[in-house]
């Protein structure tokens, strides 16, 4: 199936539009964290469930799945934050990712039965998965909120150069023999991540993308 | 856990009706307010898990604005305070209930009796 090319700016606009329609309909405070469950359930009226996706689909590593025709999103129960608060960031990102599929891809026809979108942790190279990840980042960390939080914390618009900090972390990890590039998150990204209820890594990627954080 | 699809479907349809207007009825917020995890709630709604304990069902009834005794009955349970009421006056209360059954008293007749008693003793009429 061909996935239409989408520019990052188009995806960001789609994410902002969704968030704005939520605030337009339900009011509520416009501060982070973004009410991602409420957008999915109340604004779009989709059914949200937690389930054992590995068993349900007989596949390993599926974090979330959307059944477009049934208007139903199922999240892997391993990501239930009410059972395990430490997965909050990954849970919210997965929900936002499924919202990306709903907003960007639901009109396309795909999948073996023509209606199911499965999202696995390792299928990031697929253009549709990339677009949904991109959407999730924009939805959970809207530009104006990130800029506002950045100013509140640092009192400036200036970007922060964390290349030395990252270099030190890298060498420490290398010594410990557990080097993992994905796990290297600078303190500042970790702090802001708490405001937006996302993982430190997701926050760091967003800050780099916005040019606020320089890693090299 | 064998599950109770009828109960689950009822809860989900009531909740979905409310959540369209009020985000407080999201799966997670509703589950947290009822005192169970989101996964547990999800599986009760799907009919995979049995309904939770009576106190949690009573909380759900309150949130969904439905009668708690009817919701408990749907879950195959009765309010624990009812067994206490029978235990306090085992013979008389059991006789009272069995007589009502033996006489095939309908809902209207029972309600009329209840209201009559309440009025005589100066109590407000029942909620229903």
mmCIF file with all atom_site columns, N, CA, C and O in Angstrom, chain A residues 112-142:
data_model
loop_
_atom_site.group_PDB
_atom_site.id
_atom_site.type_symbol
_atom_site.label_atom_id
_atom_site.label_alt_id
_atom_site.label_comp_id
_atom_site.label_asym_id
_atom_site.label_entity_id
_atom_site.label_seq_id
_atom_site.pdbx_PDB_ins_code
_atom_site.Cartn_x
_atom_site.Cartn_y
_atom_site.Cartn_z
_atom_site.occupancy
_atom_site.B_iso_or_equiv
_atom_site.pdbx_formal_charge
_atom_site.auth_seq_id
_atom_site.auth_comp_id
_atom_site.auth_asym_id
_atom_site.auth_atom_id
_atom_site.pdbx_PDB_model_num
ATOM 1   N N  . UNK A 1 112 ? -4.022 -7.005 6.669  1.00 0.00 ? 112 UNK A N  1
ATOM 2   C CA . UNK A 1 112 ? -4.468 -8.258 6.067  1.00 0.00 ? 112 UNK A CA 1
ATOM 3   C C  . UNK A 1 112 ? -5.978 -8.286 5.883  1.00 0.00 ? 112 UNK A C  1
ATOM 4   O O  . UNK A 1 112 ? -6.487 -8.739 4.869  1.00 0.00 ? 112 UNK A O  1
ATOM 5   N N  . UNK A 1 113 ? -6.714 -7.764 6.880  1.00 0.00 ? 113 UNK A N  1
ATOM 6   C CA . UNK A 1 113 ? -8.170 -7.759 6.763  1.00 0.00 ? 113 UNK A CA 1
ATOM 7   C C  . UNK A 1 113 ? -8.665 -6.375 6.339  1.00 0.00 ? 113 UNK A C  1
ATOM 8   O O  . UNK A 1 113 ? -9.840 -6.083 6.419  1.00 0.00 ? 113 UNK A O  1
ATOM 9   N N  . UNK A 1 114 ? -7.737 -5.547 5.889  1.00 0.00 ? 114 UNK A N  1
ATOM 10  C CA . UNK A 1 114 ? -8.132 -4.264 5.333  1.00 0.00 ? 114 UNK A CA 1
ATOM 11  C C  . UNK A 1 114 ? -8.538 -3.211 6.336  1.00 0.00 ? 114 UNK A C  1
ATOM 12  O O  . UNK A 1 114 ? -9.022 -2.166 5.952  1.00 0.00 ? 114 UNK A O  1
ATOM 13  N N  . UNK A 1 115 ? -8.338 -3.441 7.613  1.00 0.00 ? 115 UNK A N  1
ATOM 14  C CA . UNK A 1 115 ? -8.823 -2.444 8.565  1.00 0.00 ? 115 UNK A CA 1
ATOM 15  C C  . UNK A 1 115 ? -8.035 -2.353 9.865  1.00 0.00 ? 115 UNK A C  1
ATOM 16  O O  . UNK A 1 115 ? -8.335 -1.521 10.704 1.00 0.00 ? 115 UNK A O  1
ATOM 17  N N  . UNK A 1 116 ? -7.053 -3.198 10.041 1.00 0.00 ? 116 UNK A N  1
ATOM 18  C CA . UNK A 1 116 ? -6.344 -3.201 11.311 1.00 0.00 ? 116 UNK A CA 1
ATOM 19  C C  . UNK A 1 116 ? -4.949 -2.588 11.166 1.00 0.00 ? 116 UNK A C  1
ATOM 20  O O  . UNK A 1 116 ? -4.239 -2.909 10.233 1.00 0.00 ? 116 UNK A O  1
ATOM 21  N N  . UNK A 1 117 ? -4.595 -1.713 12.099 1.00 0.00 ? 117 UNK A N  1
ATOM 22  C CA . UNK A 1 117 ? -3.241 -1.179 12.113 1.00 0.00 ? 117 UNK A CA 1
ATOM 23  C C  . UNK A 1 117 ? -2.552 -1.690 13.369 1.00 0.00 ? 117 UNK A C  1
ATOM 24  O O  . UNK A 1 117 ? -3.003 -1.424 14.476 1.00 0.00 ? 117 UNK A O  1
ATOM 25  N N  . UNK A 1 118 ? -1.500 -2.444 13.201 1.00 0.00 ? 118 UNK A N  1
ATOM 26  C CA . UNK A 1 118 ? -0.748 -2.941 14.348 1.00 0.00 ? 118 UNK A CA 1
ATOM 27  C C  . UNK A 1 118 ? 0.527  -2.125 14.492 1.00 0.00 ? 118 UNK A C  1
ATOM 28  O O  . UNK A 1 118 ? 1.180  -1.823 13.496 1.00 0.00 ? 118 UNK A O  1
ATOM 29  N N  . UNK A 1 119 ? 0.862  -1.799 15.735 1.00 0.00 ? 119 UNK A N  1
ATOM 30  C CA . UNK A 1 119 ? 2.053  -0.994 15.920 1.00 0.00 ? 119 UNK A CA 1
ATOM 31  C C  . UNK A 1 119 ? 3.044  -1.726 16.786 1.00 0.00 ? 119 UNK A C  1
ATOM 32  O O  . UNK A 1 119 ? 2.830  -1.920 17.972 1.00 0.00 ? 119 UNK A O  1
ATOM 33  N N  . UNK A 1 120 ? 4.101  -2.134 16.166 1.00 0.00 ? 120 UNK A N  1
ATOM 34  C CA . UNK A 1 120 ? 5.135  -2.841 16.903 1.00 0.00 ? 120 UNK A CA 1
ATOM 35  C C  . UNK A 1 120 ? 6.303  -1.933 17.187 1.00 0.00 ? 120 UNK A C  1
ATOM 36  O O  . UNK A 1 120 ? 6.573  -0.998 16.445 1.00 0.00 ? 120 UNK A O  1
ATOM 37  N N  . UNK A 1 121 ? 7.003  -2.249 18.279 1.00 0.00 ? 121 UNK A N  1
ATOM 38  C CA . UNK A 1 121 ? 8.106  -1.386 18.678 1.00 0.00 ? 121 UNK A CA 1
ATOM 39  C C  . UNK A 1 121 ? 9.212  -1.370 17.631 1.00 0.00 ? 121 UNK A C  1
ATOM 40  O O  . UNK A 1 121 ? 9.984  -0.437 17.554 1.00 0.00 ? 121 UNK A O  1
ATOM 41  N N  . UNK A 1 122 ? 9.307  -2.412 16.812 1.00 0.00 ? 122 UNK A N  1
ATOM 42  C CA . UNK A 1 122 ? 10.449 -2.508 15.903 1.00 0.00 ? 122 UNK A CA 1
ATOM 43  C C  . UNK A 1 122 ? 10.116 -2.149 14.458 1.00 0.00 ? 122 UNK A C  1
ATOM 44  O O  . UNK A 1 122 ? 10.928 -2.336 13.571 1.00 0.00 ? 122 UNK A O  1
ATOM 45  N N  . UNK A 1 123 ? 8.927  -1.656 14.221 1.00 0.00 ? 123 UNK A N  1
ATOM 46  C CA . UNK A 1 123 ? 8.551  -1.394 12.832 1.00 0.00 ? 123 UNK A CA 1
ATOM 47  C C  . UNK A 1 123 ? 8.615  0.102  12.515 1.00 0.00 ? 123 UNK A C  1
ATOM 48  O O  . UNK A 1 123 ? 7.844  0.609  11.734 1.00 0.00 ? 123 UNK A O  1
ATOM 49  N N  . UNK A 1 124 ? 9.547  0.766  13.146 1.00 0.00 ? 124 UNK A N  1
ATOM 50  C CA . UNK A 1 124 ? 9.608  2.230  13.035 1.00 0.00 ? 124 UNK A CA 1
ATOM 51  C C  . UNK A 1 124 ? 9.974  2.721  11.635 1.00 0.00 ? 124 UNK A C  1
ATOM 52  O O  . UNK A 1 124 ? 9.768  3.872  11.317 1.00 0.00 ? 124 UNK A O  1
ATOM 53  N N  . UNK A 1 125 ? 10.535 1.867  10.780 1.00 0.00 ? 125 UNK A N  1
ATOM 54  C CA . UNK A 1 125 ? 11.016 2.352  9.483  1.00 0.00 ? 125 UNK A CA 1
ATOM 55  C C  . UNK A 1 125 ? 9.895  2.490  8.464  1.00 0.00 ? 125 UNK A C  1
ATOM 56  O O  . UNK A 1 125 ? 10.016 3.221  7.500  1.00 0.00 ? 125 UNK A O  1
ATOM 57  N N  . UNK A 1 126 ? 8.821  1.798  8.687  1.00 0.00 ? 126 UNK A N  1
ATOM 58  C CA . UNK A 1 126 ? 7.637  1.920  7.853  1.00 0.00 ? 126 UNK A CA 1
ATOM 59  C C  . UNK A 1 126 ? 7.199  3.401  7.846  1.00 0.00 ? 126 UNK A C  1
ATOM 60  O O  . UNK A 1 126 ? 7.100  4.017  8.896  1.00 0.00 ? 126 UNK A O  1
ATOM 61  N N  . UNK A 1 127 ? 6.935  3.987  6.661  1.00 0.00 ? 127 UNK A N  1
ATOM 62  C CA . UNK A 1 127 ? 6.575  5.408  6.624  1.00 0.00 ? 127 UNK A CA 1
ATOM 63  C C  . UNK A 1 127 ? 5.342  5.742  7.463  1.00 0.00 ? 127 UNK A C  1
ATOM 64  O O  . UNK A 1 127 ? 5.262  6.800  8.076  1.00 0.00 ? 127 UNK A O  1
ATOM 65  N N  . UNK A 1 128 ? 4.370  4.809  7.501  1.00 0.00 ? 128 UNK A N  1
ATOM 66  C CA . UNK A 1 128 ? 3.164  5.060  8.277  1.00 0.00 ? 128 UNK A CA 1
ATOM 67  C C  . UNK A 1 128 ? 3.496  5.126  9.770  1.00 0.00 ? 128 UNK A C  1
ATOM 68  O O  . UNK A 1 128 ? 2.963  5.962  10.508 1.00 0.00 ? 128 UNK A O  1
ATOM 69  N N  . UNK A 1 129 ? 4.378  4.249  10.217 1.00 0.00 ? 129 UNK A N  1
ATOM 70  C CA . UNK A 1 129 ? 4.782  4.239  11.627 1.00 0.00 ? 129 UNK A CA 1
ATOM 71  C C  . UNK A 1 129 ? 5.572  5.507  11.952 1.00 0.00 ? 129 UNK A C  1
ATOM 72  O O  . UNK A 1 129 ? 5.411  6.094  13.016 1.00 0.00 ? 129 UNK A O  1
ATOM 73  N N  . UNK A 1 130 ? 6.427  5.907  11.018 1.00 0.00 ? 130 UNK A N  1
ATOM 74  C CA . UNK A 1 130 ? 7.202  7.128  11.238 1.00 0.00 ? 130 UNK A CA 1
ATOM 75  C C  . UNK A 1 130 ? 6.266  8.326  11.376 1.00 0.00 ? 130 UNK A C  1
ATOM 76  O O  . UNK A 1 130 ? 6.409  9.151  12.280 1.00 0.00 ? 130 UNK A O  1
ATOM 77  N N  . UNK A 1 131 ? 5.280  8.416  10.497 1.00 0.00 ? 131 UNK A N  1
ATOM 78  C CA . UNK A 1 131 ? 4.335  9.534  10.544 1.00 0.00 ? 131 UNK A CA 1
ATOM 79  C C  . UNK A 1 131 ? 3.557  9.550  11.862 1.00 0.00 ? 131 UNK A C  1
ATOM 80  O O  . UNK A 1 131 ? 3.335  10.604 12.460 1.00 0.00 ? 131 UNK A O  1
ATOM 81  N N  . UNK A 1 132 ? 3.160  8.367  12.333 1.00 0.00 ? 132 UNK A N  1
ATOM 82  C CA . UNK A 1 132 ? 2.394  8.289  13.582 1.00 0.00 ? 132 UNK A CA 1
ATOM 83  C C  . UNK A 1 132 ? 3.264  8.687  14.781 1.00 0.00 ? 132 UNK A C  1
ATOM 84  O O  . UNK A 1 132 ? 2.803  9.364  15.703 1.00 0.00 ? 132 UNK A O  1
ATOM 85  N N  . UNK A 1 133 ? 4.533  8.292  14.767 1.00 0.00 ? 133 UNK A N  1
ATOM 86  C CA . UNK A 1 133 ? 5.459  8.692  15.832 1.00 0.00 ? 133 UNK A CA 1
ATOM 87  C C  . UNK A 1 133 ? 5.664  10.196 15.849 1.00 0.00 ? 133 UNK A C  1
ATOM 88  O O  . UNK A 1 133 ? 5.677  10.837 16.903 1.00 0.00 ? 133 UNK A O  1
ATOM 89  N N  . UNK A 1 134 ? 5.816  10.726 14.659 1.00 0.00 ? 134 UNK A N  1
ATOM 90  C CA . UNK A 1 134 ? 6.020  12.150 14.497 1.00 0.00 ? 134 UNK A CA 1
ATOM 91  C C  . UNK A 1 134 ? 4.801  12.911 15.043 1.00 0.00 ? 134 UNK A C  1
ATOM 92  O O  . UNK A 1 134 ? 4.926  13.858 15.814 1.00 0.00 ? 134 UNK A O  1
ATOM 93  N N  . UNK A 1 135 ? 3.606  12.444 14.675 1.00 0.00 ? 135 UNK A N  1
ATOM 94  C CA . UNK A 1 135 ? 2.350  13.029 15.150 1.00 0.00 ? 135 UNK A CA 1
ATOM 95  C C  . UNK A 1 135 ? 2.296  12.996 16.679 1.00 0.00 ? 135 UNK A C  1
ATOM 96  O O  . UNK A 1 135 ? 1.932  13.975 17.328 1.00 0.00 ? 135 UNK A O  1
ATOM 97  N N  . UNK A 1 136 ? 2.681  11.849 17.249 1.00 0.00 ? 136 UNK A N  1
ATOM 98  C CA . UNK A 1 136 ? 2.624  11.685 18.709 1.00 0.00 ? 136 UNK A CA 1
ATOM 99  C C  . UNK A 1 136 ? 3.509  12.717 19.404 1.00 0.00 ? 136 UNK A C  1
ATOM 100 O O  . UNK A 1 136 ? 3.108  13.326 20.396 1.00 0.00 ? 136 UNK A O  1
ATOM 101 N N  . UNK A 1 137 ? 4.697  12.936 18.866 1.00 0.00 ? 137 UNK A N  1
ATOM 102 C CA . UNK A 1 137 ? 5.617  13.918 19.446 1.00 0.00 ? 137 UNK A CA 1
ATOM 103 C C  . UNK A 1 137 ? 5.022  15.318 19.429 1.00 0.00 ? 137 UNK A C  1
ATOM 104 O O  . UNK A 1 137 ? 5.073  16.046 20.423 1.00 0.00 ? 137 UNK A O  1
ATOM 105 N N  . UNK A 1 138 ? 4.419  15.672 18.291 1.00 0.00 ? 138 UNK A N  1
ATOM 106 C CA . UNK A 1 138 ? 3.815  17.005 18.176 1.00 0.00 ? 138 UNK A CA 1
ATOM 107 C C  . UNK A 1 138 ? 2.596  17.153 19.074 1.00 0.00 ? 138 UNK A C  1
ATOM 108 O O  . UNK A 1 138 ? 2.354  18.207 19.647 1.00 0.00 ? 138 UNK A O  1
ATOM 109 N N  . UNK A 1 139 ? 1.803  16.094 19.183 1.00 0.00 ? 139 UNK A N  1
ATOM 110 C CA . UNK A 1 139 ? 0.575  16.176 19.993 1.00 0.00 ? 139 UNK A CA 1
ATOM 111 C C  . UNK A 1 139 ? 0.902  16.297 21.481 1.00 0.00 ? 139 UNK A C  1
ATOM 112 O O  . UNK A 1 139 ? 0.324  17.108 22.202 1.00 0.00 ? 139 UNK A O  1
ATOM 113 N N  . UNK A 1 140 ? 1.851  15.466 21.944 1.00 0.00 ? 140 UNK A N  1
ATOM 114 C CA . UNK A 1 140 ? 2.154  15.423 23.376 1.00 0.00 ? 140 UNK A CA 1
ATOM 115 C C  . UNK A 1 140 ? 3.000  16.606 23.830 1.00 0.00 ? 140 UNK A C  1
ATOM 116 O O  . UNK A 1 140 ? 2.975  16.973 25.006 1.00 0.00 ? 140 UNK A O  1
ATOM 117 N N  . UNK A 1 141 ? 3.788  17.161 22.890 1.00 0.00 ? 141 UNK A N  1
ATOM 118 C CA . UNK A 1 141 ? 4.681  18.265 23.240 1.00 0.00 ? 141 UNK A CA 1
ATOM 119 C C  . UNK A 1 141 ? 4.498  19.408 22.245 1.00 0.00 ? 141 UNK A C  1
ATOM 120 O O  . UNK A 1 141 ? 5.355  19.674 21.411 1.00 0.00 ? 141 UNK A O  1
ATOM 121 N N  . UNK A 1 142 ? 3.356  20.128 22.362 1.00 0.00 ? 142 UNK A N  1
ATOM 122 C CA . UNK A 1 142 ? 3.089  21.213 21.418 1.00 0.00 ? 142 UNK A CA 1
ATOM 123 C C  . UNK A 1 142 ? 4.163  22.301 21.535 1.00 0.00 ? 142 UNK A C  1
ATOM 124 O O  . UNK A 1 142 ? 4.624  22.607 22.636 1.00 0.00 ? 142 UNK A O  1
#
